[in-house]
CSV table of C-alpha atoms in Angstrom, one decimal:
chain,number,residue,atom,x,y,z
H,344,UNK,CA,-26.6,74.3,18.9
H,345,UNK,CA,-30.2,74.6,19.2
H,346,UNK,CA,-31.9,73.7,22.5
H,347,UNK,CA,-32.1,69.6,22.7
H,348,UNK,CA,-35.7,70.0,24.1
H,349,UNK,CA,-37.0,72.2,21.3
H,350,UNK,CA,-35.6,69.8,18.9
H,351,UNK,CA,-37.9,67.0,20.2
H,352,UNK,CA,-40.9,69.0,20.1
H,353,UNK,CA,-39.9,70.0,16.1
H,354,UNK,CA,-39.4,66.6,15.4
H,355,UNK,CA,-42.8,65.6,17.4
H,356,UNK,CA,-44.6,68.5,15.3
H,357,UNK,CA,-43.1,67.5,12.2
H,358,UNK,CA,-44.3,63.9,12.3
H,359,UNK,CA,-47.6,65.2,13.7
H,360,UNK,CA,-48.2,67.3,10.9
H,361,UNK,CA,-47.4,64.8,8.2
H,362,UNK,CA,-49.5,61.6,6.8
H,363,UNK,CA,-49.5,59.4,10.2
H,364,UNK,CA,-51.4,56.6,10.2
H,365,UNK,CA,-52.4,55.5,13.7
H,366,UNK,CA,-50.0,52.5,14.5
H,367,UNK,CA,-47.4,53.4,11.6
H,368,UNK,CA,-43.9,53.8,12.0
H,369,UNK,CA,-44.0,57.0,12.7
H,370,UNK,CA,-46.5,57.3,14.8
H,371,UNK,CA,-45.0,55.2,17.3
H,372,UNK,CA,-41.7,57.1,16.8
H,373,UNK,CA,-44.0,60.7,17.2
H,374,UNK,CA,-45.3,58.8,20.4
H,375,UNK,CA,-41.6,58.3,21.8
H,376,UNK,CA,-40.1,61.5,21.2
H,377,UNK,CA,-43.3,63.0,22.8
H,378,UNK,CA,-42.4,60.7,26.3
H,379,UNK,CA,-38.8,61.3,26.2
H,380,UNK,CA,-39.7,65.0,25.6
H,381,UNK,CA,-42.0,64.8,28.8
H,382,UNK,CA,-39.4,63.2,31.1
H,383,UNK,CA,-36.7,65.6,29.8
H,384,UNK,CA,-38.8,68.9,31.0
H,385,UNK,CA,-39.9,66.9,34.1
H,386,UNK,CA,-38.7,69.0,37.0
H,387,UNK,CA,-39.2,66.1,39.2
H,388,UNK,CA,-39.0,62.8,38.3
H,389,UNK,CA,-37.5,59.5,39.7
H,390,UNK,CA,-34.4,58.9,37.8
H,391,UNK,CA,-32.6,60.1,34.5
H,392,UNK,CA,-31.7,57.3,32.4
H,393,UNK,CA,-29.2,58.3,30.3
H,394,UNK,CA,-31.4,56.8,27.0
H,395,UNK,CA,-33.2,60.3,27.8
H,396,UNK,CA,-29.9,61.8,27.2
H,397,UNK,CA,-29.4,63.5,23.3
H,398,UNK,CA,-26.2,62.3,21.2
H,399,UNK,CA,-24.6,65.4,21.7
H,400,UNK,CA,-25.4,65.5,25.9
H,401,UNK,CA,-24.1,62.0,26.2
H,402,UNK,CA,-21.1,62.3,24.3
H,403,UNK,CA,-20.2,65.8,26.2
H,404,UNK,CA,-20.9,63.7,29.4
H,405,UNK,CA,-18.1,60.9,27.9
H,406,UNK,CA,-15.4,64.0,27.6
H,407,UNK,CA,-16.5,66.0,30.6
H,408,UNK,CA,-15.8,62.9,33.0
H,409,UNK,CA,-13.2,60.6,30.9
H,410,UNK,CA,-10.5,62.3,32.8
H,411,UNK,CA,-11.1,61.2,35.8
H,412,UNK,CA,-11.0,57.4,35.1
H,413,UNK,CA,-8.1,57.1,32.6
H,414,UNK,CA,-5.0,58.7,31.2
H,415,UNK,CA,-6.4,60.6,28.0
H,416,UNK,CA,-3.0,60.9,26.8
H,417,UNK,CA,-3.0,57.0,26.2
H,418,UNK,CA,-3.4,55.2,23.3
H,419,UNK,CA,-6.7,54.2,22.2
H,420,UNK,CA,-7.3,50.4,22.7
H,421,UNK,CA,-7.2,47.8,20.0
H,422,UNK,CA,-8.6,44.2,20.0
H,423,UNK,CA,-9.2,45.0,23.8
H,424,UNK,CA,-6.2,46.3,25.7
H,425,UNK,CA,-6.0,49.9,26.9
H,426,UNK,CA,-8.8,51.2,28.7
H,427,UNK,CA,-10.7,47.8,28.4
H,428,UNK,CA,-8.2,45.8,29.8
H,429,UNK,CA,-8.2,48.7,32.6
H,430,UNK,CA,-11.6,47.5,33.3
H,431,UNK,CA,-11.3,44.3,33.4
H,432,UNK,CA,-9.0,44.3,36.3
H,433,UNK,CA,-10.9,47.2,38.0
H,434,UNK,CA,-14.3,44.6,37.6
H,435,UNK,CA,-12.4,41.9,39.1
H,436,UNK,CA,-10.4,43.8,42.1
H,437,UNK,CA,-14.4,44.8,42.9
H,438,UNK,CA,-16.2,41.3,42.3
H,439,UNK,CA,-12.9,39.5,44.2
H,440,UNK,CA,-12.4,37.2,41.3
H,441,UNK,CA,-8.5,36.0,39.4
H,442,UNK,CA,-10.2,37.8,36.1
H,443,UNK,CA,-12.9,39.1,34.2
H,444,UNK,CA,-13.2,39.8,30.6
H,445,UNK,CA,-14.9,42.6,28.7
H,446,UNK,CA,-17.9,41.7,26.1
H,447,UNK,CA,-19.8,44.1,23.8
H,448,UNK,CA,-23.6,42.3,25.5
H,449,UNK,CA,-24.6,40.8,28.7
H,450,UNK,CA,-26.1,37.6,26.3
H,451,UNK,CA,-22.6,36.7,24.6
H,452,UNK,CA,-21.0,37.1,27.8
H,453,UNK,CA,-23.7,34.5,29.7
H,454,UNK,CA,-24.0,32.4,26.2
H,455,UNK,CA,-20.0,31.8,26.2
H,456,UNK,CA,-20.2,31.1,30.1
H,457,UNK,CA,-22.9,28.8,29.7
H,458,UNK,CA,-21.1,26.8,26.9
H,459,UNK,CA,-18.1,26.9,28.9
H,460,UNK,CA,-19.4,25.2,31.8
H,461,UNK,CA,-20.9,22.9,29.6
H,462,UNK,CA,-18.1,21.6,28.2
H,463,UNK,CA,-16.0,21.2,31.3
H,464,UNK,CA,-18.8,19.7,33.5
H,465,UNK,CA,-20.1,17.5,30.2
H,466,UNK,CA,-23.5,18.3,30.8
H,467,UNK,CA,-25.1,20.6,28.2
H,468,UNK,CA,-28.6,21.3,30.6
H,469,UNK,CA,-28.7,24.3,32.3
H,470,UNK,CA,-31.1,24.9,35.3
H,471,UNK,CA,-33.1,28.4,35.6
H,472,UNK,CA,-35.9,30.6,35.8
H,473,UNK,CA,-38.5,30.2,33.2
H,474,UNK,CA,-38.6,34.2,34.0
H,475,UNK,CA,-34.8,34.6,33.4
H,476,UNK,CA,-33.1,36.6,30.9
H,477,UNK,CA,-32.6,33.8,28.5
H,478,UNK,CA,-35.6,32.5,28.4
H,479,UNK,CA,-37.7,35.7,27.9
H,480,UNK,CA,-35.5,37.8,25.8
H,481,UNK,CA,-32.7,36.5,23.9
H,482,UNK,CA,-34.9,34.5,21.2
H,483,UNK,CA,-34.0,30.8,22.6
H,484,UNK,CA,-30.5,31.6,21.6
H,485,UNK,CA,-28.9,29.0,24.3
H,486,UNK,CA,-30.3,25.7,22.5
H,487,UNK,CA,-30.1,27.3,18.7
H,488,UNK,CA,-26.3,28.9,18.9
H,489,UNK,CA,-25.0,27.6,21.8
H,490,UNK,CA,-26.7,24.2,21.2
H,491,UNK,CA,-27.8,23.8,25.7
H,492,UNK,CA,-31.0,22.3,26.7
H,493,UNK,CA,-32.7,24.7,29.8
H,494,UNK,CA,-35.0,23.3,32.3
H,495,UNK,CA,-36.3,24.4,35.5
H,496,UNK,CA,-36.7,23.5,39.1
H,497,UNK,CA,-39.5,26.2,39.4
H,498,UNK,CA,-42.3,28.0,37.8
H,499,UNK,CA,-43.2,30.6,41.1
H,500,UNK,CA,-41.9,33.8,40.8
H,501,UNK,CA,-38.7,33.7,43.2
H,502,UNK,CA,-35.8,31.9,42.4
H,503,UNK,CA,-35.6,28.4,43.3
H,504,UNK,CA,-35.2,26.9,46.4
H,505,UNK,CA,-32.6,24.9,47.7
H,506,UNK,CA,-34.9,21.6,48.6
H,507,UNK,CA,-36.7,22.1,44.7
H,508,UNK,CA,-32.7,22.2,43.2
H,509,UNK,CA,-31.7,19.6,45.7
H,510,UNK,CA,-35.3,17.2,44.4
H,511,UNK,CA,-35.2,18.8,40.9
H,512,UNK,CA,-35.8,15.2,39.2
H,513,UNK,CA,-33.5,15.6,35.9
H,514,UNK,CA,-29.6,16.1,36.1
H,515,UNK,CA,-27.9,19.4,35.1
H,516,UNK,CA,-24.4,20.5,35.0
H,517,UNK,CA,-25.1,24.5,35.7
H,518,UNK,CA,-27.7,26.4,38.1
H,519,UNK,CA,-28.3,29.5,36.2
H,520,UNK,CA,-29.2,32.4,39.2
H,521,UNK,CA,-30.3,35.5,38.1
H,522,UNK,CA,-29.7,38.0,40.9
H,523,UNK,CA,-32.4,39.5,41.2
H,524,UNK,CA,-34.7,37.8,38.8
H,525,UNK,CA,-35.8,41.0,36.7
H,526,UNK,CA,-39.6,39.7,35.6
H,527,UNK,CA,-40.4,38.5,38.8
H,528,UNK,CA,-40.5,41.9,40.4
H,529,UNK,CA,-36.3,42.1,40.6
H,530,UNK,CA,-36.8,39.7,43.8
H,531,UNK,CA,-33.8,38.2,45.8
H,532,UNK,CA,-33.8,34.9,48.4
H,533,UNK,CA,-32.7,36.1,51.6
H,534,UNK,CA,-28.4,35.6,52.2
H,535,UNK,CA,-29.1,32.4,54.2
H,536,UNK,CA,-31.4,31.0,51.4
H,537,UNK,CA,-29.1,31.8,48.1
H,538,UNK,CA,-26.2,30.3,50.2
H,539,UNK,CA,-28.3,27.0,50.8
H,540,UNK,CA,-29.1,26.8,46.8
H,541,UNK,CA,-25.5,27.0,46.1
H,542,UNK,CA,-24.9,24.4,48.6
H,543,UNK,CA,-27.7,22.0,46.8
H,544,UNK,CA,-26.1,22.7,43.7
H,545,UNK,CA,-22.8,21.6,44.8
H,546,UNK,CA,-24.3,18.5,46.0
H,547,UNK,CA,-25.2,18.0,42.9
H,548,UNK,CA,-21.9,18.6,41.4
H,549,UNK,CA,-23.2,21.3,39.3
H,550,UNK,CA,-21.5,24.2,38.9
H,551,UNK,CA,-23.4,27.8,39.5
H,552,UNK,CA,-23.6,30.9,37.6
H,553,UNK,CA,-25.1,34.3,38.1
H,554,UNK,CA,-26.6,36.6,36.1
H,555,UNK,CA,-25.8,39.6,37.9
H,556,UNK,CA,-26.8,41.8,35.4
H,557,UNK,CA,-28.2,43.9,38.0
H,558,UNK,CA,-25.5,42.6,41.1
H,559,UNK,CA,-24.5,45.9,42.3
H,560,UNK,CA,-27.1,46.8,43.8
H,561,UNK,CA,-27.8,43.6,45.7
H,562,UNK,CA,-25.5,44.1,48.1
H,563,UNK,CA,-27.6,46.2,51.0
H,564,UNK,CA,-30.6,43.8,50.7
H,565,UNK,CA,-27.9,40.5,51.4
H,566,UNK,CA,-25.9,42.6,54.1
H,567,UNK,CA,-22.8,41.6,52.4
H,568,UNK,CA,-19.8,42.9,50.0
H,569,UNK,CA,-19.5,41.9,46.0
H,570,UNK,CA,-16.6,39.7,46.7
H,571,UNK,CA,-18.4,37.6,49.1
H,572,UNK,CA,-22.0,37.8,46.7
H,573,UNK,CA,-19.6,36.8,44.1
H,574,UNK,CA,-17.8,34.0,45.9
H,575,UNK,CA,-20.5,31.6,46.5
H,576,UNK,CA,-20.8,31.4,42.2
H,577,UNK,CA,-18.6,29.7,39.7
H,578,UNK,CA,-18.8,32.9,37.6
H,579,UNK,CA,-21.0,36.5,37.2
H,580,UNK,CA,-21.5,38.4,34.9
H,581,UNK,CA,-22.7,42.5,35.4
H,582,UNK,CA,-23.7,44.7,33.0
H,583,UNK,CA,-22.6,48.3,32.4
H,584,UNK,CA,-24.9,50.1,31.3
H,585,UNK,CA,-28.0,48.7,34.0
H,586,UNK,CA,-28.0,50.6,37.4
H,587,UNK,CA,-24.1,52.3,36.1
H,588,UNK,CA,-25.8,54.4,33.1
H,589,UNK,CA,-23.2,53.1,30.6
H,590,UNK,CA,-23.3,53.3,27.2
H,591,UNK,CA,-23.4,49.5,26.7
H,592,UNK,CA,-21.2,46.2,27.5
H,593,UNK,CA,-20.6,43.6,30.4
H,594,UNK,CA,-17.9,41.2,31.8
H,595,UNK,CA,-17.9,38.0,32.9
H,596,UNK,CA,-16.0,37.1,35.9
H,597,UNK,CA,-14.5,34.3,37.4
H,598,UNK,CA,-11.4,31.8,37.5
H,599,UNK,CA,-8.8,32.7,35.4
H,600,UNK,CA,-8.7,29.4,33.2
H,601,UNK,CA,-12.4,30.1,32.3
H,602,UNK,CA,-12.1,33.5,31.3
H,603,UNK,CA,-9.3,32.9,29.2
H,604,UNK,CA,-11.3,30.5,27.4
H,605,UNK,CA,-14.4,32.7,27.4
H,606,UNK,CA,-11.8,34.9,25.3
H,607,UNK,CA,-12.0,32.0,22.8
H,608,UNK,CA,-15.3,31.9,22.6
H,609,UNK,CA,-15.7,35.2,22.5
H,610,UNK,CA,-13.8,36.0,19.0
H,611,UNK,CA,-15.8,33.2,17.4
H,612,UNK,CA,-19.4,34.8,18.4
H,613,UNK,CA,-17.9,38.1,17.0
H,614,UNK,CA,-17.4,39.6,20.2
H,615,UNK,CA,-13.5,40.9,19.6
H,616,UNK,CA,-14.2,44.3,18.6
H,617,UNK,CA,-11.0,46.7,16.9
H,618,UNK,CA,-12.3,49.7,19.4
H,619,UNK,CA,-14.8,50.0,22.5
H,620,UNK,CA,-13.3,52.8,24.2
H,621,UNK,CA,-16.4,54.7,24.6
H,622,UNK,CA,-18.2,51.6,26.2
H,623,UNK,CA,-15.1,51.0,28.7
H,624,UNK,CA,-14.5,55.1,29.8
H,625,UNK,CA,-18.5,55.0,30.7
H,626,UNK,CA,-18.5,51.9,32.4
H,627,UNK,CA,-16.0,52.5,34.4
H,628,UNK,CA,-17.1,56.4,34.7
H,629,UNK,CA,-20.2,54.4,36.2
H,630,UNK,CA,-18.3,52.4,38.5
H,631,UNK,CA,-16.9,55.5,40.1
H,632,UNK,CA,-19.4,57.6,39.9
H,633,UNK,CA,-22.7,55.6,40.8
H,634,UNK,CA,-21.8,52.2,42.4
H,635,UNK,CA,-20.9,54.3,45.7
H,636,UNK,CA,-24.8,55.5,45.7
H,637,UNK,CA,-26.3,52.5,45.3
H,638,UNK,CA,-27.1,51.8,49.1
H,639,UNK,CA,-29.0,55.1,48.8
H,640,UNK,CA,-30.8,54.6,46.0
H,641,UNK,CA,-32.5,51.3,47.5
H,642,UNK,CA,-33.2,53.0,50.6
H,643,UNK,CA,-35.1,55.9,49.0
H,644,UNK,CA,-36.7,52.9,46.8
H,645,UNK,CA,-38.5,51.9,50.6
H,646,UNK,CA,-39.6,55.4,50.7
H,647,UNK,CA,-41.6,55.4,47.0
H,648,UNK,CA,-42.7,52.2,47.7
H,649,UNK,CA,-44.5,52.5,50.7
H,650,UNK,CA,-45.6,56.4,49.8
H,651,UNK,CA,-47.2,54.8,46.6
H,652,UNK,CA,-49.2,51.8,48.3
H,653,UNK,CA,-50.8,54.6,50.8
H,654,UNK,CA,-51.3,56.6,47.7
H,655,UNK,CA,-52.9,54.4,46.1
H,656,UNK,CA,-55.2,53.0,48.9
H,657,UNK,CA,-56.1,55.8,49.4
H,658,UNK,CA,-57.1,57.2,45.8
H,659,UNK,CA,-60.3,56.0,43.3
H,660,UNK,CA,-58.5,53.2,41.7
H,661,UNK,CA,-60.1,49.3,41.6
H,662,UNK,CA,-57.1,47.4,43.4
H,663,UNK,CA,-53.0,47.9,42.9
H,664,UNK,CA,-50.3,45.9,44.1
H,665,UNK,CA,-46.6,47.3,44.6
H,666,UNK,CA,-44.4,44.9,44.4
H,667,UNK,CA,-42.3,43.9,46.3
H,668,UNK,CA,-42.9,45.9,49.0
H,669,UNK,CA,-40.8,46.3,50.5
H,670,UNK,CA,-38.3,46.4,47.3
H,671,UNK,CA,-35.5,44.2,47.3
H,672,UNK,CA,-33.7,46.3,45.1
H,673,UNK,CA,-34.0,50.4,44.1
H,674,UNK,CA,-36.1,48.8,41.6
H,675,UNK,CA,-39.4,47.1,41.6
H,676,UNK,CA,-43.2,47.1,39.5
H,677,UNK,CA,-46.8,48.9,40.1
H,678,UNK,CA,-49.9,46.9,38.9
H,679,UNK,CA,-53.3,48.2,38.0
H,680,UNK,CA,-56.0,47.1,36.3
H,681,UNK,CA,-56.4,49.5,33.3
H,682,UNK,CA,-54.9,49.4,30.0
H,683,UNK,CA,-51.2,50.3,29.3
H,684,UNK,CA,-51.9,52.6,26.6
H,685,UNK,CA,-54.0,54.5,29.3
H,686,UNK,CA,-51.9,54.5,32.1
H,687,UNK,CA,-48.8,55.6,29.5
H,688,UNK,CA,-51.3,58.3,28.3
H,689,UNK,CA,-51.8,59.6,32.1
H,690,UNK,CA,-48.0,59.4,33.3
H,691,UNK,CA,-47.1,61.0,29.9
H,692,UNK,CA,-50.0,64.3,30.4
H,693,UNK,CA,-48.9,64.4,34.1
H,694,UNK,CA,-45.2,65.1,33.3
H,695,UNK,CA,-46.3,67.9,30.5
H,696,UNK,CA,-49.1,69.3,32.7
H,697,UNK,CA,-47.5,69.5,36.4
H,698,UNK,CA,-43.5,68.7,35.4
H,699,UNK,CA,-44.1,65.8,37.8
H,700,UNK,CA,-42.9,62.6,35.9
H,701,UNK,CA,-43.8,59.6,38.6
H,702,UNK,CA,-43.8,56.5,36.0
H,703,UNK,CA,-42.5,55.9,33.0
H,704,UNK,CA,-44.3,53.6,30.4
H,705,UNK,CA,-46.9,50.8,31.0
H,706,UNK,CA,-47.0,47.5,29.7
H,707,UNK,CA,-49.8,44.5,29.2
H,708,UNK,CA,-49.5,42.1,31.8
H,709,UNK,CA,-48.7,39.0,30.7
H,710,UNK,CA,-49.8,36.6,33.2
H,711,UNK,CA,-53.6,37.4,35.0
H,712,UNK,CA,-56.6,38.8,33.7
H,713,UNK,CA,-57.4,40.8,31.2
H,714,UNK,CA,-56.9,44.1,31.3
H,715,UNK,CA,-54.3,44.1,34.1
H,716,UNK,CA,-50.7,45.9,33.4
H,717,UNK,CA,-47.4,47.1,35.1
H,718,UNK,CA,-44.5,49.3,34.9
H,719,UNK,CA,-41.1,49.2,36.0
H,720,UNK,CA,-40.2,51.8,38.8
H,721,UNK,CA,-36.5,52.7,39.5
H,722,UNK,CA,-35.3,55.3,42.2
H,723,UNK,CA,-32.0,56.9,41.7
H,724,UNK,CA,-30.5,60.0,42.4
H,725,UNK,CA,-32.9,61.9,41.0
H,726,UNK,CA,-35.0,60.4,42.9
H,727,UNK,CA,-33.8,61.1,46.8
H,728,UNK,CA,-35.0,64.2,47.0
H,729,UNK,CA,-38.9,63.0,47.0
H,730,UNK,CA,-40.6,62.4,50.1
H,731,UNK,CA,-43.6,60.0,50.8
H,732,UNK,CA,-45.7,63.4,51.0
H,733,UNK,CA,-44.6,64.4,47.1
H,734,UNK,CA,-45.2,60.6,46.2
H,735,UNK,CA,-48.8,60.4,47.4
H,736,UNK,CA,-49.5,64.0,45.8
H,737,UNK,CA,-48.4,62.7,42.4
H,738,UNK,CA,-50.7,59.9,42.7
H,739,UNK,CA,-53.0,61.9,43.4
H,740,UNK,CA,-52.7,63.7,40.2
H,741,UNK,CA,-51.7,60.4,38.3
H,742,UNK,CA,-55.1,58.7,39.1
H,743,UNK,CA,-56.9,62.1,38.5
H,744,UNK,CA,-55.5,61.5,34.7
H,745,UNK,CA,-57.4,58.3,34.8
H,746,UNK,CA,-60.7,59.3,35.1
């Protein structure tokens, strides 16, 4: 097999050399091979998502590791026994919950939940962030399929409080929680303050649900174990593939009476796939393999964080903002005021030039002037080895790219 990296750049110089029209298809597809091509070759960078990964290196990953979560020798599941049914129980033993079920995407896992809820508490609203996962990026699927109504107790970029849930003027039969609320900066309440919301919620005889998409690694930042995170909701649902490096999929956890009817619900939305082996070994591959790091990872995140607000204060650039900083999470967003196709252009030639890959891609900010963007910053293993000396050296040569 040829070398994966050399491939990239063929494909790069392929498209490069044919008739590409600037903001074509391929363009934009040159453009992407020539950033995952960078972060590949990066002899230093943050993290290795495994969506940098080629076909053949995930699927040699898959093999390499299978063995050491599952009996290879075992049938391969059908309709969802097997290895799937393996990780259900292993996802509720973890969360502390009676049972949790197995669903190809986070959305059909929270849309069945959702609906659920609705139809035992006879209240179709659901109260959330106008920042969570629903709202933003799922195409306002809860009122067209699931036919729910969404309002919300808040607009500021936290989650609610508990006196705004407990004053909240219109009734609601779920709190929604995303934990931590991604587009906010992948911010958490303190313990004391989620465990008050719940309690406003309750008082309210609504019934609460996390998106825990990104639960595991919430744990440090709350001082407390996923069973008890867990315990204060109605039901969670986690993702495999965020924070674990799966391949895809998610469960949804909680009472054993709702997930058997989220097993209803989910053959009607299509969800009761004849085979998801590969999604189940690499989940829980993940499970074993990465939640035990977790703790590390946000602490190095503090680290970064800090290193790259002294970096920056100290460097040529207008204003920045790290946020938050401290992170709540080993994940959390840089602003500066330049255009994202500039600051892609200067983390991309920074990888390429010095095989130092400090951020990823940039993105338009959507709220605040013009001209303002942000990127996602996440800190995993590959990531522990930096110290705040190597992070304010790479902004150095990031904001030299800039100029």
């Amino acid at each position: 097999m040829a070398d994966t990296d050399e491939q990239v750049q063929v494909q790069v110089q392929e498209q490069e050399q044919g008739e590409v029209r600037e903001g074509s298809p391929d363009e934009e597809q040159a453009e992407r091979l020539r950033r995952i091509g960078a972060w590949r070759r990066a002899e230093r960078i943050l993290a290795r998502p495994p969506v940098d990964r080629t076909l053949g290196e995930q699927l040699t990953d898959l093999a390499a590791h299978a063995a050491s979560v599952a009996d290879p020798d075992q049938p391969a599941d059908i309709y969802g026994d097997g290895v799937v049914a393996q990780l259900e129980t292993r996802v509720a033993e973890l969360l502390g919950t009676e049972a949790a079920a197995f669903f190809p995407t986070g959305t059909m896992a929270q849309q069945v939940a959702l609906r659920c809820w609705a139809g035992r508490t006879g209240n179709p609203t659901v109260a959330l962030h106008p920042l969570a996962h629903p709202e933003v990026h799922e195409r306002g699927a809860l009122g067209v399929v699931s036919g729910l109504r969404t309002v919300h107790p808040t607009s500021a970029p936290r989650l609610p409080t508990a006196e705004e849930i407990r004053d909240f003027a219109e009734p609601f039969g779920t709190l929604m929680l995303e934990l931590p609320l991604r587009d906010a900066g992948f911010v958490l309440p303190e313990w004391e303050e989620l465990e008050a919301v719940v309690a406003a919620a309750r008082e309210r005889d609504a019934v609460v649900h996390f998106d825990g998409a990104r639960l595991w690694e919430c744990a440090p930042r709350f001082g407390r174990g996923l069973p008890e995170i867990a315990a204060l909701a109605d039901s969670v649902y986690v993702s495999f593939y965020k924070t674990l490096g799966g391949l895809s999929g998610a469960a949804l956890a909680g009472p054993e009476s709702l997930i058997e009817e989220a097993r209803t619900w989910r053959h009607r939305y299509g969800g009761q796939l004849f085979q998801q082996f590969p999604a189940a070994l690499a989940a829980l591959i993940g499970l074993e393999r990465e939640l035990p790091k977790l703790a590390s990872y946000v602490a190095q995140a503090k680290v970064v964080a800090g290193a790259l607000a002294e970096g920056f204060a100290e460097s040529a650039v207008p204003w920045f903002r790290v946020h938050p900083e401290p992170p709540h999470t080993h994940q959390f967003q840089v602003w500066l005021p330049y255009a994202a196709d500039v600051l892609t252009e200067a983390a991309v030639r920074q990888a390429e030039e010095t095989g130092v890959a400090l951020f990823r891609r940039w993105h338009p900010a959507a709220a605040g002037p013009p001209g303002m963007s942000f990127t996602e910053v996440t800190v995993a293993e590959a990531g522990l080895e930096w110290t705040g000396r190597d992070v304010r050296e790479a902004v150095e040569e990031f904001v030299r790219r800039l100029a």
